[in-house]
C-alpha cells in the first residue's frame, strides 16, 4: 500500500512539475542551472515544460550565455578563410588556436545564403568591413561592449560619371543589384553566375588598402575583363563588377567609359555610433526595444516552432546570447515567444539571429581543453555556417588550479 501511495504521489508531483501555460517566457523553468565558464561569462541551462508531460514536444531546452564586458574575455565575429563558403564551429576553433586564443563559448551568427555561404548583412572583423549589408546588426567595440541597431551603412563610388553612387561590397552579383566591389575577403574570384563587365583595381600609393567603417580608399584601374561570370581578384586588389545584362543600362555605359589608369574612390559611411565598432554581424528582426518585446516581425517562419538564436543587451551592458532547441526532445519556439523570453531575461534591446538547423552553442567547460556542443542542433550535428559570434580569451600557461569545478554540474531527483 505504501508503494502505491508513493507512486501516486510521484506521478502527481511530476504532472504538477510539467504543467504550465502556453508561453515558455511567461513562467519559471522547471530546471535551471548556471555553470561559470570564466570570471565574466556564465552558461545557463534551462528547461521549460507545459501541457501533457508525457509528450516530449511540450518540453523546451534552452541555453543562455551571459557576458559582462571588462574582463579577460572579449567578443569576436569570425568566419572561415573566405566569405564564400561555410565553416564549422570546430574549424573556426582551430583558427583561434593558431591565433593563441581560447574559445570560451560561441554561437552561430548571420542569416546567409545556403548555396554560397554569403551572409545577408554586414560583417566587420578587426575594424575592417568585410561585406556590406544595411540590416539590424550587433556590433562589438574594442572594450567588449555591444550595440544593437541598424548601422545605416553605405558603400559609395566616386569617379568618372559616378558621384557617391551606392554599390554593394562582397555580395553575389545579379542583373538587378547594380555595381559590386570584390576583395580577397570574398574569395580568389568573383564566382558570379551571370556574365559581367569587370574593372580590376589596385589601391594607389598612399591610399588605404582596406575598407573601414567611415573610411575611404582610392583605386586605379589596371585591367578590364569583359563577358566573364567569374573574374580573378588579385592579391591586395579589387574587382568592380556589373552584370552585362543589368537592368541599369546607363550604369553599365558609365562603367564601360573607364580606361586603364583611371581612378575611382570608394568610401564608407555609417551611423556615428558605429564608427568604432571592431566586430559586427547582421541579424534579422529586432525582438526587444526599450525593454519591451516587439510584435511586428518580417521573418517568414515567425509563427513556426523552430530552433532560435538571439542576442540582447541589458541596461547595465551585460550581453545575453540565447538559444532554444527544436529537436526530438525540444519543441522550439516562435518569434513572439522568443521576444518575450529576451524581455524576461532583462534585455533592453535584442536581435534575432539565424536559427533552425544553424542554432548551436559551443562551450569550453571550465577545466576542459576542448570545445563541446552544449545544445542539441536540429540537424543532429553542428551545421557549417557563414560566421559565428565567439567569446574568446588569450591562452595562458598551465598553472596551479585556482578553482574547483565538479562534474556533472547538476543532477535531478524525483
mmCIF file of C-alpha atoms in Angstrom:
data_model
loop_
_atom_site.group_PDB
_atom_site.id
_atom_site.type_symbol
_atom_site.label_atom_id
_atom_site.label_comp_id
_atom_site.label_asym_id
_atom_site.label_seq_id
_atom_site.Cartn_x
_atom_site.Cartn_y
_atom_site.Cartn_z
ATOM 1 C CA UNK A 1 0.000 0.000 0.000
ATOM 2 C CA UNK A 2 2.837 2.408 0.889
ATOM 3 C CA UNK A 3 4.420 1.726 -2.509
ATOM 4 C CA UNK A 4 1.129 2.548 -4.304
ATOM 5 C CA UNK A 5 0.789 5.809 -2.369
ATOM 6 C CA UNK A 6 4.423 6.724 -3.112
ATOM 7 C CA UNK A 7 3.991 6.071 -6.836
ATOM 8 C CA UNK A 8 0.779 8.088 -6.938
ATOM 9 C CA UNK A 9 2.474 10.949 -5.119
ATOM 10 C CA UNK A 10 5.446 10.869 -7.528
ATOM 11 C CA UNK A 11 3.108 10.905 -10.514
ATOM 12 C CA UNK A 12 1.176 13.825 -9.082
ATOM 13 C CA UNK A 13 4.377 15.772 -8.458
ATOM 14 C CA UNK A 14 5.550 15.063 -11.983
ATOM 15 C CA UNK A 15 2.303 16.323 -13.519
ATOM 16 C CA UNK A 16 2.477 19.475 -11.394
ATOM 17 C CA UNK A 17 6.102 19.955 -12.315
ATOM 18 C CA UNK A 18 5.402 19.919 -16.031
ATOM 19 C CA UNK A 19 2.126 21.846 -16.013
ATOM 20 C CA UNK A 20 2.216 25.400 -17.327
ATOM 21 C CA UNK A 21 0.891 27.995 -19.691
ATOM 22 C CA UNK A 22 1.440 28.170 -23.434
ATOM 23 C CA UNK A 23 4.291 30.710 -23.399
ATOM 24 C CA UNK A 24 7.652 29.467 -22.116
ATOM 25 C CA UNK A 25 8.743 33.020 -21.392
ATOM 26 C CA UNK A 26 5.738 33.606 -19.111
ATOM 27 C CA UNK A 27 6.643 31.016 -16.475
ATOM 28 C CA UNK A 28 9.560 29.821 -14.445
ATOM 29 C CA UNK A 29 11.661 26.951 -15.839
ATOM 30 C CA UNK A 30 11.263 23.536 -14.266
ATOM 31 C CA UNK A 31 15.057 23.347 -14.109
ATOM 32 C CA UNK A 32 17.747 26.000 -14.293
ATOM 33 C CA UNK A 33 21.462 25.589 -13.743
ATOM 34 C CA UNK A 34 24.266 28.146 -14.023
ATOM 35 C CA UNK A 35 27.754 26.988 -14.996
ATOM 36 C CA UNK A 36 30.624 29.506 -14.815
ATOM 37 C CA UNK A 37 32.827 29.458 -17.930
ATOM 38 C CA UNK A 38 35.012 32.439 -16.991
ATOM 39 C CA UNK A 39 35.012 35.233 -14.432
ATOM 40 C CA UNK A 40 32.679 37.282 -16.618
ATOM 41 C CA UNK A 41 30.891 34.534 -18.599
ATOM 42 C CA UNK A 42 28.182 32.137 -17.396
ATOM 43 C CA UNK A 43 26.267 29.403 -19.184
ATOM 44 C CA UNK A 44 22.666 28.969 -18.042
ATOM 45 C CA UNK A 45 20.855 25.739 -18.944
ATOM 46 C CA UNK A 46 17.070 25.917 -18.712
ATOM 47 C CA UNK A 47 14.133 23.594 -19.328
ATOM 48 C CA UNK A 48 10.548 24.770 -19.614
ATOM 49 C CA UNK A 49 7.573 22.439 -19.929
ATOM 50 C CA UNK A 50 3.823 22.593 -20.290
ATOM 51 C CA UNK A 51 0.801 20.616 -21.420
ATOM 52 C CA UNK A 52 0.822 16.815 -21.242
ATOM 53 C CA UNK A 53 4.065 15.821 -19.555
ATOM 54 C CA UNK A 54 4.390 12.557 -21.496
ATOM 55 C CA UNK A 55 4.846 14.406 -24.794
ATOM 56 C CA UNK A 56 8.493 15.453 -25.306
ATOM 57 C CA UNK A 57 7.333 18.191 -27.672
ATOM 58 C CA UNK A 58 5.905 20.008 -24.643
ATOM 59 C CA UNK A 59 9.452 20.470 -23.366
ATOM 60 C CA UNK A 60 11.754 23.317 -24.392
ATOM 61 C CA UNK A 61 15.524 23.013 -23.915
ATOM 62 C CA UNK A 62 17.394 26.326 -23.815
ATOM 63 C CA UNK A 63 20.810 27.822 -23.162
ATOM 64 C CA UNK A 64 21.773 31.377 -22.315
ATOM 65 C CA UNK A 65 25.253 32.846 -22.216
ATOM 66 C CA UNK A 66 25.738 35.991 -20.134
ATOM 67 C CA UNK A 67 28.829 38.091 -20.755
ATOM 68 C CA UNK A 68 29.919 41.186 -18.848
ATOM 69 C CA UNK A 69 32.402 43.437 -20.689
ATOM 70 C CA UNK A 70 35.586 44.381 -18.915
ATOM 71 C CA UNK A 71 37.179 41.041 -18.050
ATOM 72 C CA UNK A 72 39.752 38.942 -19.866
ATOM 73 C CA UNK A 73 37.105 37.562 -22.246
ATOM 74 C CA UNK A 74 36.140 39.531 -25.352
ATOM 75 C CA UNK A 75 33.614 39.003 -28.173
ATOM 76 C CA UNK A 76 34.622 38.428 -31.785
ATOM 77 C CA UNK A 77 32.802 37.731 -35.053
ATOM 78 C CA UNK A 78 34.688 35.143 -37.094
ATOM 79 C CA UNK A 79 34.174 33.469 -40.461
ATOM 80 C CA UNK A 80 36.318 30.999 -42.398
ATOM 81 C CA UNK A 81 39.233 31.824 -44.691
ATOM 82 C CA UNK A 82 36.814 33.500 -47.156
ATOM 83 C CA UNK A 83 33.253 34.794 -47.069
ATOM 84 C CA UNK A 84 32.290 32.485 -49.936
ATOM 85 C CA UNK A 85 31.594 29.047 -48.475
ATOM 86 C CA UNK A 86 30.729 27.911 -44.967
ATOM 87 C CA UNK A 87 32.722 26.727 -41.970
ATOM 88 C CA UNK A 88 32.012 24.589 -38.946
ATOM 89 C CA UNK A 89 32.495 25.854 -35.428
ATOM 90 C CA UNK A 90 35.249 23.296 -34.848
ATOM 91 C CA UNK A 91 37.166 24.621 -37.873
ATOM 92 C CA UNK A 92 36.923 28.158 -36.525
ATOM 93 C CA UNK A 93 38.070 26.934 -33.113
ATOM 94 C CA UNK A 94 41.211 25.608 -34.821
ATOM 95 C CA UNK A 95 41.776 29.064 -36.308
ATOM 96 C CA UNK A 96 41.516 30.566 -32.827
ATOM 97 C CA UNK A 97 44.068 28.075 -31.554
ATOM 98 C CA UNK A 98 46.513 29.264 -34.213
ATOM 99 C CA UNK A 99 45.937 32.863 -33.065
ATOM 100 C CA UNK A 100 46.850 31.957 -29.470
ATOM 101 C CA UNK A 101 43.210 32.366 -28.443
ATOM 102 C CA UNK A 102 40.993 30.006 -26.488
ATOM 103 C CA UNK A 103 37.273 29.622 -27.137
ATOM 104 C CA UNK A 104 35.117 30.231 -24.075
ATOM 105 C CA UNK A 105 31.772 29.961 -25.854
ATOM 106 C CA UNK A 106 30.233 30.613 -29.247
ATOM 107 C CA UNK A 107 27.002 30.602 -31.241
ATOM 108 C CA UNK A 108 26.046 30.884 -34.894
ATOM 109 C CA UNK A 109 25.644 34.395 -36.306
ATOM 110 C CA UNK A 110 24.210 35.848 -39.532
ATOM 111 C CA UNK A 111 21.465 34.647 -41.810
ATOM 112 C CA UNK A 112 23.136 33.529 -45.033
ATOM 113 C CA UNK A 113 22.654 32.049 -48.490
ATOM 114 C CA UNK A 114 22.917 28.271 -48.102
ATOM 115 C CA UNK A 115 24.344 27.783 -51.596
ATOM 116 C CA UNK A 116 27.167 30.330 -51.308
ATOM 117 C CA UNK A 117 27.572 30.958 -47.590
ATOM 118 C CA UNK A 118 27.464 34.713 -48.200
ATOM 119 C CA UNK A 119 25.812 36.471 -45.225
ATOM 120 C CA UNK A 120 22.883 38.786 -45.894
ATOM 121 C CA UNK A 121 24.092 41.513 -43.549
ATOM 122 C CA UNK A 122 27.379 43.253 -42.924
ATOM 123 C CA UNK A 123 30.478 41.658 -41.420
ATOM 124 C CA UNK A 124 33.178 43.613 -39.608
ATOM 125 C CA UNK A 125 36.295 41.981 -38.167
ATOM 126 C CA UNK A 126 39.353 43.710 -36.714
ATOM 127 C CA UNK A 127 37.700 47.036 -37.543
ATOM 128 C CA UNK A 128 37.614 46.214 -41.278
ATOM 129 C CA UNK A 129 34.427 45.970 -43.328
ATOM 130 C CA UNK A 130 34.382 42.552 -44.998
ATOM 131 C CA UNK A 131 30.945 42.676 -46.635
ATOM 132 C CA UNK A 132 28.143 45.246 -46.748
ATOM 133 C CA UNK A 133 24.508 44.999 -45.743
ATOM 134 C CA UNK A 134 22.316 47.562 -44.020
ATOM 135 C CA UNK A 135 20.171 45.403 -41.723
ATOM 136 C CA UNK A 136 19.641 45.272 -37.961
ATOM 137 C CA UNK A 137 23.022 44.173 -36.626
ATOM 138 C CA UNK A 138 25.051 43.553 -33.498
ATOM 139 C CA UNK A 139 28.414 45.247 -33.101
ATOM 140 C CA UNK A 140 31.182 44.918 -30.523
ATOM 141 C CA UNK A 141 33.685 47.597 -29.544
ATOM 142 C CA UNK A 142 37.302 47.024 -28.528
ATOM 143 C CA UNK A 143 36.361 47.248 -24.853
ATOM 144 C CA UNK A 144 33.874 44.395 -25.322
ATOM 145 C CA UNK A 145 30.717 46.470 -25.062
ATOM 146 C CA UNK A 146 27.960 45.896 -27.614
ATOM 147 C CA UNK A 147 25.463 47.782 -29.743
ATOM 148 C CA UNK A 148 22.316 46.514 -31.479
ATOM 149 C CA UNK A 149 20.791 48.734 -34.154
ATOM 150 C CA UNK A 150 20.855 49.452 -37.869
ATOM 151 C CA UNK A 151 24.381 50.635 -38.787
ATOM 152 C CA UNK A 152 22.991 52.852 -41.580
ATOM 153 C CA UNK A 153 25.817 51.545 -43.767
ATOM 154 C CA UNK A 154 26.503 52.851 -47.274
ATOM 155 C CA UNK A 155 29.359 51.992 -49.655
ATOM 156 C CA UNK A 156 29.775 54.763 -52.236
ATOM 157 C CA UNK A 157 31.609 55.018 -55.565
ATOM 158 C CA UNK A 158 33.007 58.279 -56.970
ATOM 159 C CA UNK A 159 34.899 58.654 -60.261
ATOM 160 C CA UNK A 160 34.107 59.111 -63.942
ATOM 161 C CA UNK A 161 30.366 59.660 -64.252
ATOM 162 C CA UNK A 162 29.759 58.368 -60.711
ATOM 163 C CA UNK A 163 29.385 60.659 -57.697
ATOM 164 C CA UNK A 164 28.605 58.961 -54.384
ATOM 165 C CA UNK A 165 26.832 56.154 -56.247
ATOM 166 C CA UNK A 166 25.792 53.394 -53.854
ATOM 167 C CA UNK A 167 27.322 49.977 -54.541
ATOM 168 C CA UNK A 168 27.439 46.673 -52.686
ATOM 169 C CA UNK A 169 30.547 45.012 -51.309
ATOM 170 C CA UNK A 170 31.362 41.297 -51.488
ATOM 171 C CA UNK A 171 27.894 40.020 -52.359
ATOM 172 C CA UNK A 172 26.713 37.794 -55.218
ATOM 173 C CA UNK A 173 26.112 39.780 -58.419
ATOM 174 C CA UNK A 174 22.717 39.677 -60.130
ATOM 175 C CA UNK A 175 21.172 41.545 -63.060
ATOM 176 C CA UNK A 176 19.214 43.773 -60.651
ATOM 177 C CA UNK A 177 21.611 44.784 -57.855
ATOM 178 C CA UNK A 178 23.843 47.205 -59.777
ATOM 179 C CA UNK A 179 27.593 47.536 -59.152
ATOM 180 C CA UNK A 180 29.543 45.317 -56.792
ATOM 181 C CA UNK A 181 33.053 45.609 -55.398
ATOM 182 C CA UNK A 182 35.019 42.465 -54.531
ATOM 183 C CA UNK A 183 38.137 41.841 -52.440
ATOM 184 C CA UNK A 184 40.067 38.722 -51.487
ATOM 185 C CA UNK A 185 37.894 38.548 -48.370
ATOM 186 C CA UNK A 186 35.206 37.254 -50.755
ATOM 187 C CA UNK A 187 37.396 34.616 -52.441
ATOM 188 C CA UNK A 188 40.114 34.445 -55.078
ATOM 189 C CA UNK A 189 37.499 35.141 -57.793
ATOM 190 C CA UNK A 190 34.065 36.775 -58.002
ATOM 191 C CA UNK A 191 32.377 33.403 -58.722
ATOM 192 C CA UNK A 192 29.271 35.046 -60.152
ATOM 193 C CA UNK A 193 26.793 33.105 -62.256
ATOM 194 C CA UNK A 194 25.900 35.965 -64.630
ATOM 195 C CA UNK A 195 28.191 37.392 -67.306
ATOM 196 C CA UNK A 196 29.793 40.575 -66.012
ATOM 197 C CA UNK A 197 31.834 43.597 -67.063
ATOM 198 C CA UNK A 198 34.776 43.869 -64.656
ATOM 199 C CA UNK A 199 37.302 46.555 -63.761
ATOM 200 C CA UNK A 200 40.360 45.137 -61.986
ATOM 201 C CA UNK A 201 41.679 47.674 -59.473
ATOM 202 C CA UNK A 202 44.597 48.248 -57.129
ATOM 203 C CA UNK A 203 44.995 50.806 -54.309
ATOM 204 C CA UNK A 204 47.114 53.794 -55.319
ATOM 205 C CA UNK A 205 50.256 54.583 -53.375
ATOM 206 C CA UNK A 206 49.467 56.235 -50.042
ATOM 207 C CA UNK A 207 45.812 55.176 -50.037
ATOM 208 C CA UNK A 208 44.201 52.824 -47.554
ATOM 209 C CA UNK A 209 44.133 49.263 -48.840
ATOM 210 C CA UNK A 210 41.157 48.096 -46.759
ATOM 211 C CA UNK A 211 37.668 49.453 -46.202
ATOM 212 C CA UNK A 212 36.908 50.585 -42.683
ATOM 213 C CA UNK A 213 33.674 51.942 -41.298
ATOM 214 C CA UNK A 214 33.603 55.635 -42.277
ATOM 215 C CA UNK A 215 36.868 55.229 -44.271
ATOM 216 C CA UNK A 216 37.773 55.531 -47.940
ATOM 217 C CA UNK A 217 40.373 54.363 -50.455
ATOM 218 C CA UNK A 218 41.468 55.397 -53.943
ATOM 219 C CA UNK A 219 41.824 52.673 -56.594
ATOM 220 C CA UNK A 220 43.331 52.629 -60.072
ATOM 221 C CA UNK A 221 42.045 50.557 -63.000
ATOM 222 C CA UNK A 222 44.754 48.061 -64.054
ATOM 223 C CA UNK A 223 42.752 45.748 -66.321
ATOM 224 C CA UNK A 224 39.331 45.383 -67.934
ATOM 225 C CA UNK A 225 37.702 41.960 -68.259
ATOM 226 C CA UNK A 226 34.507 41.575 -70.286
ATOM 227 C CA UNK A 227 31.952 38.766 -70.552
ATOM 228 C CA UNK A 228 33.274 36.905 -67.516
ATOM 229 C CA UNK A 229 30.988 35.413 -64.917
ATOM 230 C CA UNK A 230 33.936 34.805 -62.620
ATOM 231 C CA UNK A 231 36.827 37.265 -62.588
ATOM 232 C CA UNK A 232 40.044 36.646 -60.677
ATOM 233 C CA UNK A 233 40.598 39.009 -57.732
ATOM 234 C CA UNK A 234 44.283 39.934 -57.445
ATOM 235 C CA UNK A 235 46.010 39.665 -54.073
ATOM 236 C CA UNK A 236 45.840 43.104 -52.469
ATOM 237 C CA UNK A 237 43.493 44.279 -55.218
ATOM 238 C CA UNK A 238 39.803 44.586 -56.018
ATOM 239 C CA UNK A 239 37.310 43.954 -58.823
ATOM 240 C CA UNK A 240 34.401 46.263 -59.673
ATOM 241 C CA UNK A 241 31.634 44.340 -61.480
ATOM 242 C CA UNK A 242 28.261 44.874 -63.112
ATOM 243 C CA UNK A 243 26.122 42.344 -64.965
ATOM 244 C CA UNK A 244 26.291 42.744 -68.750
ATOM 245 C CA UNK A 245 22.519 42.207 -68.881
ATOM 246 C CA UNK A 246 21.917 44.587 -65.983
ATOM 247 C CA UNK A 247 18.624 46.401 -65.501
ATOM 248 C CA UNK A 248 20.651 49.632 -65.368
ATOM 249 C CA UNK A 249 21.881 50.217 -68.934
ATOM 250 C CA UNK A 250 23.169 53.747 -68.239
ATOM 251 C CA UNK A 251 25.202 52.483 -65.258
ATOM 252 C CA UNK A 252 26.792 49.833 -67.461
ATOM 253 C CA UNK A 253 27.633 52.502 -70.049
ATOM 254 C CA UNK A 254 29.319 54.593 -67.339
ATOM 255 C CA UNK A 255 31.349 51.562 -66.271
ATOM 256 C CA UNK A 256 32.461 50.956 -69.855
ATOM 257 C CA UNK A 257 33.730 54.539 -70.076
ATOM 258 C CA UNK A 258 36.616 53.766 -67.706
ATOM 259 C CA UNK A 259 40.059 53.120 -69.157
ATOM 260 C CA UNK A 260 43.173 51.536 -67.700
ATOM 261 C CA UNK A 261 44.859 54.126 -65.488
ATOM 262 C CA UNK A 262 41.628 55.865 -64.457
ATOM 263 C CA UNK A 263 40.935 56.215 -60.751
ATOM 264 C CA UNK A 264 37.909 55.820 -58.516
ATOM 265 C CA UNK A 265 37.273 56.461 -54.832
ATOM 266 C CA UNK A 266 35.305 54.064 -52.639
ATOM 267 C CA UNK A 267 34.056 55.445 -49.324
ATOM 268 C CA UNK A 268 32.031 54.011 -46.449
ATOM 269 C CA UNK A 269 29.526 55.897 -44.330
ATOM 270 C CA UNK A 270 27.703 54.654 -41.266
ATOM 271 C CA UNK A 271 25.871 55.915 -38.199
ATOM 272 C CA UNK A 272 28.187 57.864 -35.885
ATOM 273 C CA UNK A 273 27.807 55.346 -33.065
ATOM 274 C CA UNK A 274 29.063 52.537 -35.324
ATOM 275 C CA UNK A 275 32.313 54.158 -36.448
ATOM 276 C CA UNK A 276 34.485 52.494 -33.779
ATOM 277 C CA UNK A 277 32.915 49.026 -33.964
ATOM 278 C CA UNK A 278 35.609 46.340 -34.166
ATOM 279 C CA UNK A 279 33.407 43.297 -34.868
ATOM 280 C CA UNK A 280 29.871 43.048 -36.212
ATOM 281 C CA UNK A 281 27.414 40.801 -37.998
ATOM 282 C CA UNK A 282 23.960 41.338 -39.407
ATOM 283 C CA UNK A 283 20.814 39.791 -37.963
ATOM 284 C CA UNK A 284 17.090 39.839 -38.581
ATOM 285 C CA UNK A 285 14.121 41.331 -36.752
ATOM 286 C CA UNK A 286 14.550 43.354 -33.603
ATOM 287 C CA UNK A 287 12.906 41.397 -30.790
ATOM 288 C CA UNK A 288 13.093 43.873 -27.915
ATOM 289 C CA UNK A 289 13.351 47.646 -27.960
ATOM 290 C CA UNK A 290 13.318 49.993 -24.950
ATOM 291 C CA UNK A 291 12.959 46.931 -22.668
ATOM 292 C CA UNK A 292 9.664 45.905 -24.337
ATOM 293 C CA UNK A 293 9.040 42.836 -26.506
ATOM 294 C CA UNK A 294 8.072 43.681 -30.090
ATOM 295 C CA UNK A 295 5.403 42.017 -32.221
ATOM 296 C CA UNK A 296 5.845 43.212 -35.813
ATOM 297 C CA UNK A 297 8.167 40.692 -37.473
ATOM 298 C CA UNK A 298 9.036 40.072 -41.117
ATOM 299 C CA UNK A 299 10.695 36.633 -40.884
ATOM 300 C CA UNK A 300 8.745 34.043 -42.872
ATOM 301 C CA UNK A 301 8.963 31.480 -40.028
ATOM 302 C CA UNK A 302 7.819 33.910 -37.311
ATOM 303 C CA UNK A 303 4.785 31.765 -36.430
ATOM 304 C CA UNK A 304 6.577 28.411 -36.531
ATOM 305 C CA UNK A 305 8.122 26.426 -33.696
ATOM 306 C CA UNK A 306 11.794 26.481 -34.655
ATOM 307 C CA UNK A 307 15.193 26.421 -33.058
ATOM 308 C CA UNK A 308 16.136 30.033 -32.360
ATOM 309 C CA UNK A 309 19.236 32.106 -31.658
ATOM 310 C CA UNK A 310 19.094 35.662 -30.313
ATOM 311 C CA UNK A 311 21.380 38.226 -28.741
ATOM 312 C CA UNK A 312 20.439 41.037 -26.388
ATOM 313 C CA UNK A 313 21.919 43.760 -24.202
ATOM 314 C CA UNK A 314 20.799 44.563 -20.657
ATOM 315 C CA UNK A 315 20.674 48.155 -19.363
ATOM 316 C CA UNK A 316 23.947 47.579 -17.453
ATOM 317 C CA UNK A 317 25.718 46.467 -20.659
ATOM 318 C CA UNK A 318 25.594 42.718 -19.979
ATOM 319 C CA UNK A 319 25.291 40.763 -23.227
ATOM 320 C CA UNK A 320 22.814 37.867 -23.285
ATOM 321 C CA UNK A 321 23.095 35.219 -26.012
ATOM 322 C CA UNK A 322 20.121 32.835 -26.041
ATOM 323 C CA UNK A 323 19.252 29.655 -27.917
ATOM 324 C CA UNK A 324 16.208 27.378 -27.931
ATOM 325 C CA UNK A 325 16.387 23.884 -29.422
ATOM 326 C CA UNK A 326 13.973 22.235 -31.829
ATOM 327 C CA UNK A 327 14.667 18.503 -31.708
ATOM 328 C CA UNK A 328 13.144 15.178 -30.693
ATOM 329 C CA UNK A 329 13.250 16.397 -27.085
ATOM 330 C CA UNK A 330 12.546 20.097 -27.501
ATOM 331 C CA UNK A 331 9.628 21.923 -29.091
ATOM 332 C CA UNK A 332 11.301 25.034 -30.470
ATOM 333 C CA UNK A 333 9.542 28.409 -30.261
ATOM 334 C CA UNK A 334 8.018 31.076 -32.447
ATOM 335 C CA UNK A 335 9.393 34.602 -32.770
ATOM 336 C CA UNK A 336 6.783 36.085 -30.440
ATOM 337 C CA UNK A 337 7.771 33.800 -27.570
ATOM 338 C CA UNK A 338 11.435 34.475 -28.381
ATOM 339 C CA UNK A 339 10.831 38.202 -27.978
ATOM 340 C CA UNK A 340 9.018 37.594 -24.681
ATOM 341 C CA UNK A 341 11.896 35.429 -23.492
ATOM 342 C CA UNK A 342 14.534 38.058 -24.301
ATOM 343 C CA UNK A 343 12.442 40.637 -22.450
ATOM 344 C CA UNK A 344 12.110 38.313 -19.455
ATOM 345 C CA UNK A 345 15.894 37.846 -19.427
ATOM 346 C CA UNK A 346 16.210 41.572 -18.798
ATOM 347 C CA UNK A 347 17.274 42.764 -22.255
ATOM 348 C CA UNK A 348 16.899 46.428 -23.126
ATOM 349 C CA UNK A 349 17.284 45.570 -26.814
ATOM 350 C CA UNK A 350 17.530 42.212 -28.590
ATOM 351 C CA UNK A 351 18.089 40.895 -32.101
ATOM 352 C CA UNK A 352 17.055 37.686 -33.827
ATOM 353 C CA UNK A 353 19.941 35.746 -35.395
ATOM 354 C CA UNK A 354 19.871 32.787 -37.778
ATOM 355 C CA UNK A 355 18.026 29.800 -36.319
ATOM 356 C CA UNK A 356 16.694 26.411 -37.362
ATOM 357 C CA UNK A 357 19.466 23.972 -38.204
ATOM 358 C CA UNK A 358 22.041 26.732 -37.684
ATOM 359 C CA UNK A 359 21.289 27.139 -33.975
ATOM 360 C CA UNK A 360 24.232 25.853 -31.968
ATOM 361 C CA UNK A 361 26.070 26.528 -28.747
ATOM 362 C CA UNK A 362 29.696 25.562 -28.341
ATOM 363 C CA UNK A 363 31.402 25.925 -24.951
ATOM 364 C CA UNK A 364 34.678 25.029 -23.343
ATOM 365 C CA UNK A 365 33.680 23.918 -19.875
ATOM 366 C CA UNK A 366 35.942 25.021 -17.055
ATOM 367 C CA UNK A 367 38.760 22.552 -16.542
ATOM 368 C CA UNK A 368 38.454 21.135 -20.076
ATOM 369 C CA UNK A 369 40.735 21.861 -23.020
ATOM 370 C CA UNK A 370 38.293 21.228 -25.887
ATOM 371 C CA UNK A 371 35.073 22.753 -27.154
ATOM 372 C CA UNK A 372 31.865 20.767 -26.633
ATOM 373 C CA UNK A 373 28.382 21.136 -28.109
ATOM 374 C CA UNK A 374 26.106 22.260 -25.283
ATOM 375 C CA UNK A 375 22.785 22.123 -27.133
ATOM 376 C CA UNK A 376 21.121 19.609 -29.443
ATOM 377 C CA UNK A 377 21.218 21.003 -33.014
ATOM 378 C CA UNK A 378 18.127 20.382 -35.133
ATOM 379 C CA UNK A 379 20.177 18.595 -37.818
ATOM 380 C CA UNK A 380 21.682 16.236 -35.223
ATOM 381 C CA UNK A 381 25.119 17.797 -35.607
ATOM 382 C CA UNK A 382 26.657 21.244 -35.971
ATOM 383 C CA UNK A 383 25.870 22.883 -39.310
ATOM 384 C CA UNK A 384 28.535 24.702 -41.309
ATOM 385 C CA UNK A 385 27.544 28.385 -41.147
ATOM 386 C CA UNK A 386 28.634 31.716 -42.585
ATOM 387 C CA UNK A 387 30.036 33.113 -39.340
ATOM 388 C CA UNK A 388 29.972 32.829 -35.582
ATOM 389 C CA UNK A 389 29.930 35.065 -32.518
ATOM 390 C CA UNK A 390 32.664 33.841 -30.194
ATOM 391 C CA UNK A 391 33.693 34.786 -26.681
ATOM 392 C CA UNK A 392 37.451 34.293 -26.510
ATOM 393 C CA UNK A 393 40.455 34.970 -24.295
ATOM 394 C CA UNK A 394 44.212 34.816 -24.606
ATOM 395 C CA UNK A 395 45.785 31.436 -23.954
ATOM 396 C CA UNK A 396 47.588 31.151 -20.642
ATOM 397 C CA UNK A 397 50.352 28.875 -19.466
ATOM 398 C CA UNK A 398 49.358 25.944 -17.264
ATOM 399 C CA UNK A 399 49.476 26.785 -13.571
ATOM 400 C CA UNK A 400 48.122 25.559 -10.290
ATOM 401 C CA UNK A 401 44.351 25.380 -10.244
ATOM 402 C CA UNK A 402 42.606 28.293 -8.520
ATOM 403 C CA UNK A 403 39.051 26.982 -8.869
ATOM 404 C CA UNK A 404 37.440 23.595 -8.327
ATOM 405 C CA UNK A 405 34.629 22.504 -10.661
ATOM 406 C CA UNK A 406 32.685 19.326 -10.044
ATOM 407 C CA UNK A 407 31.071 17.400 -12.919
ATOM 408 C CA UNK A 408 28.334 16.601 -13.678
ATOM 409 C CA UNK A 409 27.461 20.187 -12.844
ATOM 410 C CA UNK A 410 23.890 19.313 -11.892
ATOM 411 C CA UNK A 411 21.636 16.356 -11.214
ATOM 412 C CA UNK A 412 17.959 15.558 -10.993
ATOM 413 C CA UNK A 413 15.968 13.714 -8.327
ATOM 414 C CA UNK A 414 12.317 12.740 -8.202
#
